[in-house]
Structures are given as C-alpha cells and as structure tokens.
Amino acid sequence: MPLQVAAPSERQQQLLEQLRQADRELSGQDLHALLRQGPQTMGLATVYRHLRQLQQRGLVRCRHLPSGEALFAPTDRDEHHLTCVDCGLSVVLEHCPMHDVHLHGPQTGGFRLLFHTLEFFGLCEACQQRQAQP
Ligand SMILES: [Zn+2]
Ligand SMILES: [Zn+2]
C-alpha cells in the first residue's frame, strides 16, 4: 500500500467493494448502474475519476477489449485473460504465470511495485475453423 497516499475515500471503497463482490470484471457503466440500485448514486464521470485514482493506488487494474471497452477488476484478484482478436471472446487463464515471478533490486529501477497486468491474444477455436474454410 502506498505510504504517501491517503486511504481510499468512502466512494472509492464503495467502488472497490462492488468490484470485489462481482464474479467478473466490470465496466464503468456497469458500476454506475449497480450503484444506482443502492442508496448512494454516483455520476458516470465521478465513477471514472475514482476508478482512475484506485488504479493509481494499485488497488484496481484495467484492461481494454478489442471493442475499446475498458473493464476493471481488483488487483488482489490475480486473474488474467486470453482474448480472441477476431470475435473478442475472452476467457480467464487458469493460473497466473507471473504469480511467482518477482523483480529484484536493480530490475525495479527504484520503483515500489504495486501490481502487474498480463494479457494474451490469439484466435479462438471457432475463428480458426472459420478461417480454415475455403
Ligand atoms: Zn474468436
Ligand atoms: Zn497475475
């Protein structure tokens, strides 16, 4: 946890809680809609601003689908994806291959590491078969 940075605000905690409770990644729109069902609503611009601050604190990571949609997940869930560049199908990797990889000393360039991202891209089976057809 970054020492110089104040603890996440109440609204950031709220967003983080929603992300932790979800069984999948959520977009800013998803979070906006979820919060609308509760007592505490939050404007979409505010949702994105807090998500950005959560990323800066190393608590939330973000990935972009080929469609351009940004999806958010808590960094304490070490989960990564394999995405088809053709149809956009995204599946969860069973294990994080980076889980036991640690940077040491000079490799970190003096950084205090917070989290990592990792994505694989390829062609899913269905798209491979479709492309193989004459
Ligand atoms: Zn595909
Ligand atoms: Zn990982």
Coordinates of N, CA and C and ligand atoms in Angstrom, one line a residue:
M1 N 0.9 -1.2 0.0 CA 0.0 0.0 0.0 C 0.9 1.2 0.0
P2 N 0.6 2.2 -0.9 CA 1.5 3.4 -1.0 C 1.4 4.1 0.4
L3 N 2.6 4.6 0.9 CA 2.6 5.2 2.2 C 2.1 6.7 2.1
Q4 N 2.6 7.3 1.0 CA 2.3 8.8 0.9 C 0.9 9.1 0.5
V5 N 0.2 8.1 0.0 CA -1.2 8.3 -0.5 C -2.2 8.0 0.6
A6 N -3.1 8.9 0.8 CA -4.2 8.8 1.8 C -5.0 7.5 1.5
A7 N -5.7 7.0 2.5 CA -6.5 5.8 2.3 C -7.6 6.2 1.3
P8 N -8.1 5.2 0.6 CA -9.2 5.4 -0.4 C -10.4 6.1 0.3
S9 N -11.0 7.0 -0.4 CA -12.2 7.7 0.1 C -13.3 6.7 0.2
E10 N -14.4 7.1 0.9 CA -15.6 6.3 1.1 C -16.1 5.8 -0.3
R11 N -16.2 6.7 -1.3 CA -16.7 6.4 -2.6 C -15.8 5.4 -3.3
Q12 N -14.5 5.6 -3.1 CA -13.6 4.6 -3.7 C -13.7 3.2 -3.1
Q13 N -13.9 3.2 -1.8 CA -14.1 1.9 -1.1 C -15.4 1.3 -1.6
Q14 N -16.4 2.1 -1.9 CA -17.6 1.6 -2.4 C -17.5 0.9 -3.7
L15 N -16.7 1.6 -4.6 CA -16.4 1.0 -5.9 C -15.6 -0.3 -5.8
L16 N -14.6 -0.2 -4.9 CA -13.7 -1.4 -4.7 C -14.6 -2.6 -4.2
E17 N -15.5 -2.3 -3.3 CA -16.4 -3.3 -2.8 C -17.2 -4.0 -3.9
Q18 N -17.8 -3.2 -4.8 CA -18.6 -3.7 -5.9 C -17.7 -4.6 -6.8
L19 N -16.5 -4.1 -7.0 CA -15.6 -4.9 -7.9 C -15.2 -6.2 -7.2
R20 N -15.0 -6.2 -5.9 CA -14.7 -7.4 -5.2 C -15.8 -8.4 -5.2
Q21 N -17.0 -7.9 -5.1 CA -18.2 -8.8 -5.0 C -18.6 -9.4 -6.3
A22 N -18.2 -8.7 -7.4 CA -18.6 -9.2 -8.7 C -17.8 -10.4 -9.1
D23 N -18.5 -11.3 -9.8 CA -17.8 -12.5 -10.2 C -17.1 -12.4 -11.6
R24 N -17.1 -11.1 -12.1 CA -16.4 -10.9 -13.4 C -15.9 -9.4 -13.3
E25 N -15.2 -9.0 -14.4 CA -14.8 -7.6 -14.4 C -16.0 -6.8 -14.7
L26 N -15.9 -5.5 -14.3 CA -17.0 -4.6 -14.6 C -16.5 -3.4 -15.3
S27 N -17.4 -2.8 -16.2 CA -17.0 -1.6 -16.9 C -17.5 -0.4 -16.0
G28 N -17.1 0.8 -16.3 CA -17.6 2.0 -15.6 C -19.1 2.1 -15.6
Q29 N -19.7 1.7 -16.8 CA -21.1 1.7 -17.0 C -21.8 0.7 -16.0
D30 N -21.2 -0.5 -15.9 CA -21.7 -1.5 -15.0 C -21.8 -1.0 -13.6
L31 N -20.7 -0.4 -13.2 CA -20.6 0.1 -11.8 C -21.6 1.3 -11.5
H32 N -21.7 2.1 -12.5 CA -22.6 3.2 -12.5 C -24.0 2.7 -12.3
A33 N -24.4 1.6 -13.0 CA -25.7 1.0 -13.0 C -25.9 0.3 -11.6
L34 N -24.9 -0.4 -11.1 CA -25.0 -1.1 -9.9 C -25.3 -0.2 -8.7
L35 N -24.5 1.0 -8.7 CA -24.7 1.9 -7.6 C -26.0 2.6 -7.7
R36 N -26.6 2.7 -8.8 CA -27.9 3.3 -9.0 C -29.0 2.6 -8.2
Q37 N -28.7 1.2 -8.1 CA -29.7 0.4 -7.3 C -29.6 0.6 -5.8
G38 N -28.5 1.1 -5.4 CA -28.3 1.3 -3.9 C -28.7 2.8 -3.5
P39 N -28.4 3.1 -2.2 CA -28.8 4.4 -1.7 C -27.8 5.5 -2.2
Q40 N -26.6 5.1 -2.6 CA -25.5 6.0 -3.0 C -25.3 6.1 -4.5
T41 N -25.9 7.0 -5.2 CA -25.7 7.1 -6.6 C -24.4 7.9 -6.9
M42 N -23.9 7.7 -8.0 CA -22.6 8.4 -8.4 C -22.7 8.6 -9.9
G43 N -22.4 9.8 -10.3 CA -22.4 10.2 -11.7 C -21.3 9.4 -12.4
L44 N -21.5 9.1 -13.7 CA -20.5 8.3 -14.5 C -19.1 8.9 -14.5
A45 N -19.1 10.2 -14.6 CA -17.7 10.9 -14.7 C -17.0 10.7 -13.3
T46 N -17.8 10.7 -12.2 CA -17.3 10.5 -10.9 C -16.8 9.1 -10.8
V47 N -17.6 8.1 -11.3 CA -17.1 6.7 -11.2 C -15.8 6.6 -11.9
Y48 N -15.6 7.2 -13.1 CA -14.3 7.0 -13.8 C -13.2 7.7 -13.1
R49 N -13.5 8.9 -12.5 CA -12.4 9.6 -11.8 C -11.9 8.8 -10.6
H50 N -12.9 8.2 -9.9 CA -12.5 7.3 -8.7 C -11.8 6.1 -9.2
L51 N -12.2 5.5 -10.3 CA -11.5 4.3 -10.8 C -10.1 4.6 -11.2
R52 N -9.9 5.8 -11.7 CA -8.5 6.2 -12.1 C -7.7 6.3 -10.8
Q53 N -8.2 6.9 -9.8 CA -7.5 7.1 -8.5 C -7.2 5.7 -7.9
L54 N -8.2 4.8 -8.0 CA -7.9 3.4 -7.5 C -6.8 2.7 -8.2
Q55 N -6.7 3.0 -9.5 CA -5.6 2.4 -10.3 C -4.3 3.0 -9.8
Q56 N -4.3 4.3 -9.6 CA -3.1 5.0 -9.1 C -2.6 4.4 -7.8
R57 N -3.6 4.0 -7.0 CA -3.3 3.4 -5.7 C -2.9 1.9 -5.8
G58 N -3.0 1.4 -7.0 CA -2.6 0.0 -7.2 C -3.7 -1.0 -6.7
L59 N -4.9 -0.5 -6.5 CA -6.0 -1.4 -6.0 C -6.8 -1.9 -7.1
V60 N -6.8 -1.3 -8.2 CA -7.7 -1.7 -9.3 C -6.8 -1.8 -10.6
R61 N -7.1 -2.8 -11.4 CA -6.4 -2.8 -12.7 C -7.5 -2.8 -13.8
C62 N -7.0 -2.4 -15.0 CA -8.0 -2.1 -16.1 C -7.4 -2.8 -17.3
R63 N -8.3 -3.4 -18.1 CA -7.9 -3.8 -19.5 C -8.9 -3.4 -20.5
H64 N -8.5 -3.3 -21.7 CA -9.4 -2.9 -22.8 C -9.7 -4.0 -23.8
L65 N -10.9 -4.2 -24.0 CA -11.3 -5.2 -25.0 C -11.1 -4.7 -26.4
P66 N -11.0 -5.6 -27.4 CA -10.8 -5.2 -28.8 C -11.9 -4.1 -29.2
S67 N -13.1 -4.2 -28.6 CA -14.1 -3.2 -28.9 C -13.8 -1.9 -28.3
G68 N -12.8 -1.8 -27.5 CA -12.4 -0.5 -26.8 C -13.0 -0.3 -25.4
E69 N -13.9 -1.2 -25.1 CA -14.5 -1.2 -23.7 C -13.4 -1.4 -22.7
A70 N -13.4 -0.6 -21.6 CA -12.5 -0.8 -20.5 C -13.2 -1.6 -19.4
L71 N -12.5 -2.6 -18.9 CA -13.0 -3.4 -17.8 C -12.1 -3.3 -16.6
F72 N -12.7 -3.3 -15.4 CA -11.9 -3.1 -14.2 C -12.1 -4.3 -13.3
A73 N -11.0 -4.6 -12.5 CA -11.0 -5.7 -11.5 C -10.1 -5.3 -10.4
P74 N -10.3 -5.8 -9.2 CA -9.4 -5.5 -8.1 C -8.1 -6.2 -8.3
T75 N -7.0 -5.6 -8.0 CA -5.7 -6.2 -8.2 C -5.4 -7.4 -7.2
D76 N -6.2 -7.5 -6.1 CA -5.9 -8.6 -5.2 C -6.5 -9.9 -5.8
R77 N -7.3 -9.8 -6.9 CA -7.7 -11.0 -7.7 C -6.7 -11.1 -8.8
D78 N -5.8 -12.1 -8.7 CA -4.7 -12.2 -9.7 C -5.2 -13.0 -10.9
E79 N -6.0 -12.4 -11.7 CA -6.7 -13.0 -12.8 C -6.4 -12.3 -14.1
H80 N -6.1 -13.2 -15.1 CA -5.8 -12.6 -16.4 C -6.5 -13.3 -17.5
H81 N -6.5 -12.8 -18.7 CA -7.3 -13.3 -19.8 C -6.6 -13.6 -21.1
L82 N -7.3 -14.4 -21.9 CA -6.9 -14.8 -23.2 C -8.0 -14.3 -24.1
T83 N -7.7 -13.4 -25.1 CA -8.7 -12.8 -25.8 C -8.6 -13.1 -27.3
C84 N -9.7 -13.4 -28.0 CA -9.6 -13.6 -29.4 C -9.7 -12.3 -30.2
V85 N -8.7 -12.1 -31.0 CA -8.6 -10.8 -31.7 C -9.7 -10.7 -32.8
D86 N -10.3 -11.8 -33.1 CA -11.3 -11.7 -34.2 C -12.7 -11.5 -33.6
C87 N -13.2 -12.4 -32.8 CA -14.6 -12.3 -32.2 C -14.6 -11.6 -30.9
G88 N -13.5 -11.5 -30.2 CA -13.5 -10.8 -28.9 C -13.7 -11.7 -27.7
L89 N -13.9 -13.0 -28.0 CA -14.1 -13.9 -26.9 C -13.0 -13.8 -25.9
S90 N -13.3 -13.7 -24.6 CA -12.3 -13.6 -23.6 C -12.5 -14.7 -22.5
V91 N -11.4 -15.4 -22.3 CA -11.5 -16.5 -21.3 C -10.4 -16.2 -20.2
V92 N -10.8 -16.7 -19.0 CA -9.8 -16.5 -17.8 C -8.7 -17.5 -17.9
L93 N -7.5 -17.1 -17.7 CA -6.4 -18.1 -17.6 C -6.5 -18.8 -16.2
E94 N -6.3 -20.1 -16.3 CA -6.4 -20.9 -15.1 C -5.5 -20.5 -13.9
H95 N -4.2 -20.2 -14.3 CA -3.2 -19.7 -13.4 C -2.6 -18.5 -13.9
C96 N -2.1 -17.7 -13.0 CA -1.3 -16.5 -13.4 C 0.1 -17.0 -13.6
P97 N 0.7 -17.0 -14.8 CA 2.1 -17.5 -15.0 C 3.1 -16.5 -14.4
M98 N 2.6 -15.3 -14.0 CA 3.5 -14.3 -13.4 C 3.5 -14.4 -11.9
H99 N 2.6 -15.2 -11.3 CA 2.4 -15.2 -9.9 C 3.7 -15.3 -9.1
D100 N 4.5 -16.2 -9.5 CA 5.8 -16.5 -8.7 C 7.0 -15.7 -9.2
V101 N 6.7 -14.8 -10.2 CA 7.8 -14.0 -10.8 C 8.0 -12.8 -10.0
H102 N 9.2 -12.5 -9.4 CA 9.4 -11.3 -8.7 C 10.6 -10.5 -9.2
L103 N 10.4 -9.2 -9.3 CA 11.6 -8.4 -9.8 C 12.4 -8.1 -8.5
H104 N 13.7 -8.1 -8.8 CA 14.6 -7.9 -7.7 C 15.5 -6.7 -7.9
G105 N 15.9 -6.0 -6.8 CA 16.9 -5.0 -6.8 C 16.8 -4.0 -8.0
P106 N 17.9 -4.0 -8.8 CA 18.1 -3.0 -9.9 C 17.0 -3.2 -10.9
Q107 N 16.4 -4.4 -11.1 CA 15.3 -4.6 -12.0 C 14.1 -3.7 -11.8
T108 N 13.9 -3.3 -10.6 CA 12.7 -2.5 -10.3 C 13.0 -1.0 -10.6
G109 N 14.2 -0.6 -10.8 CA 14.5 0.8 -11.1 C 14.1 1.7 -10.0
G110 N 14.1 1.2 -8.8 CA 13.7 2.0 -7.6 C 12.2 2.1 -7.4
F111 N 11.5 1.5 -8.3 CA 10.0 1.5 -8.1 C 9.6 0.7 -6.9
R112 N 8.5 1.1 -6.3 CA 7.8 0.2 -5.3 C 6.7 -0.4 -6.1
L113 N 6.7 -1.7 -6.4 CA 5.8 -2.3 -7.3 C 4.4 -2.5 -6.6
L114 N 3.4 -2.2 -7.4 CA 2.0 -2.3 -6.9 C 1.2 -3.5 -7.5
F115 N 1.3 -3.7 -8.8 CA 0.6 -4.8 -9.4 C 1.1 -5.0 -10.8
H116 N 0.6 -6.0 -11.5 CA 1.0 -6.3 -12.8 C -0.2 -6.5 -13.7
T117 N -0.1 -6.4 -15.0 CA -1.2 -6.8 -15.9 C -0.6 -7.8 -16.9
L118 N -1.4 -8.6 -17.4 CA -0.9 -9.6 -18.4 C -2.1 -10.0 -19.2
E119 N -1.8 -10.0 -20.6 CA -2.9 -10.4 -21.5 C -2.3 -11.2 -22.6
F120 N -3.0 -12.2 -23.0 CA -2.7 -13.0 -24.2 C -3.7 -12.8 -25.3
F121 N -3.3 -12.7 -26.5 CA -4.2 -12.5 -27.6 C -4.0 -13.6 -28.6
G122 N -5.1 -14.0 -29.3 CA -5.0 -15.1 -30.3 C -6.3 -15.3 -31.0
L123 N -6.4 -16.4 -31.7 CA -7.6 -16.7 -32.4 C -8.2 -17.9 -31.7
C124 N -9.5 -17.8 -31.3 CA -10.2 -18.9 -30.7 C -10.4 -20.0 -31.6
E125 N -10.8 -21.2 -31.1 CA -11.0 -22.4 -32.0 C -12.1 -22.1 -33.1
A126 N -13.2 -21.5 -32.7 CA -14.2 -21.2 -33.7 C -13.7 -20.3 -34.9
C127 N -13.0 -19.3 -34.5 CA -12.4 -18.4 -35.5 C -11.4 -19.1 -36.4
Q128 N -10.6 -19.9 -35.8 CA -9.6 -20.7 -36.5 C -10.3 -21.6 -37.6
Q129 N -11.4 -22.3 -37.1 CA -12.1 -23.1 -38.0 C -12.7 -22.4 -39.2
R130 N -13.3 -21.2 -38.8 CA -14.0 -20.4 -39.8 C -13.0 -19.9 -40.9
Q131 N -11.8 -19.5 -40.4 CA -10.8 -19.0 -41.3 C -10.2 -20.1 -42.2
A132 N -10.2 -21.4 -41.7 CA -9.6 -22.5 -42.4 C -10.5 -23.0 -43.6
Q133 N -11.8 -22.5 -43.5 CA -12.8 -22.9 -44.5 C -12.5 -22.2 -45.8
P134 N -12.6 -22.9 -47.0 CA -12.3 -22.2 -48.2 C -13.3 -21.2 -48.6
Ligands
ZN1 ZN -12.8 -15.9 -32.0
ZN2 ZN -1.0 -12.2 -12.4

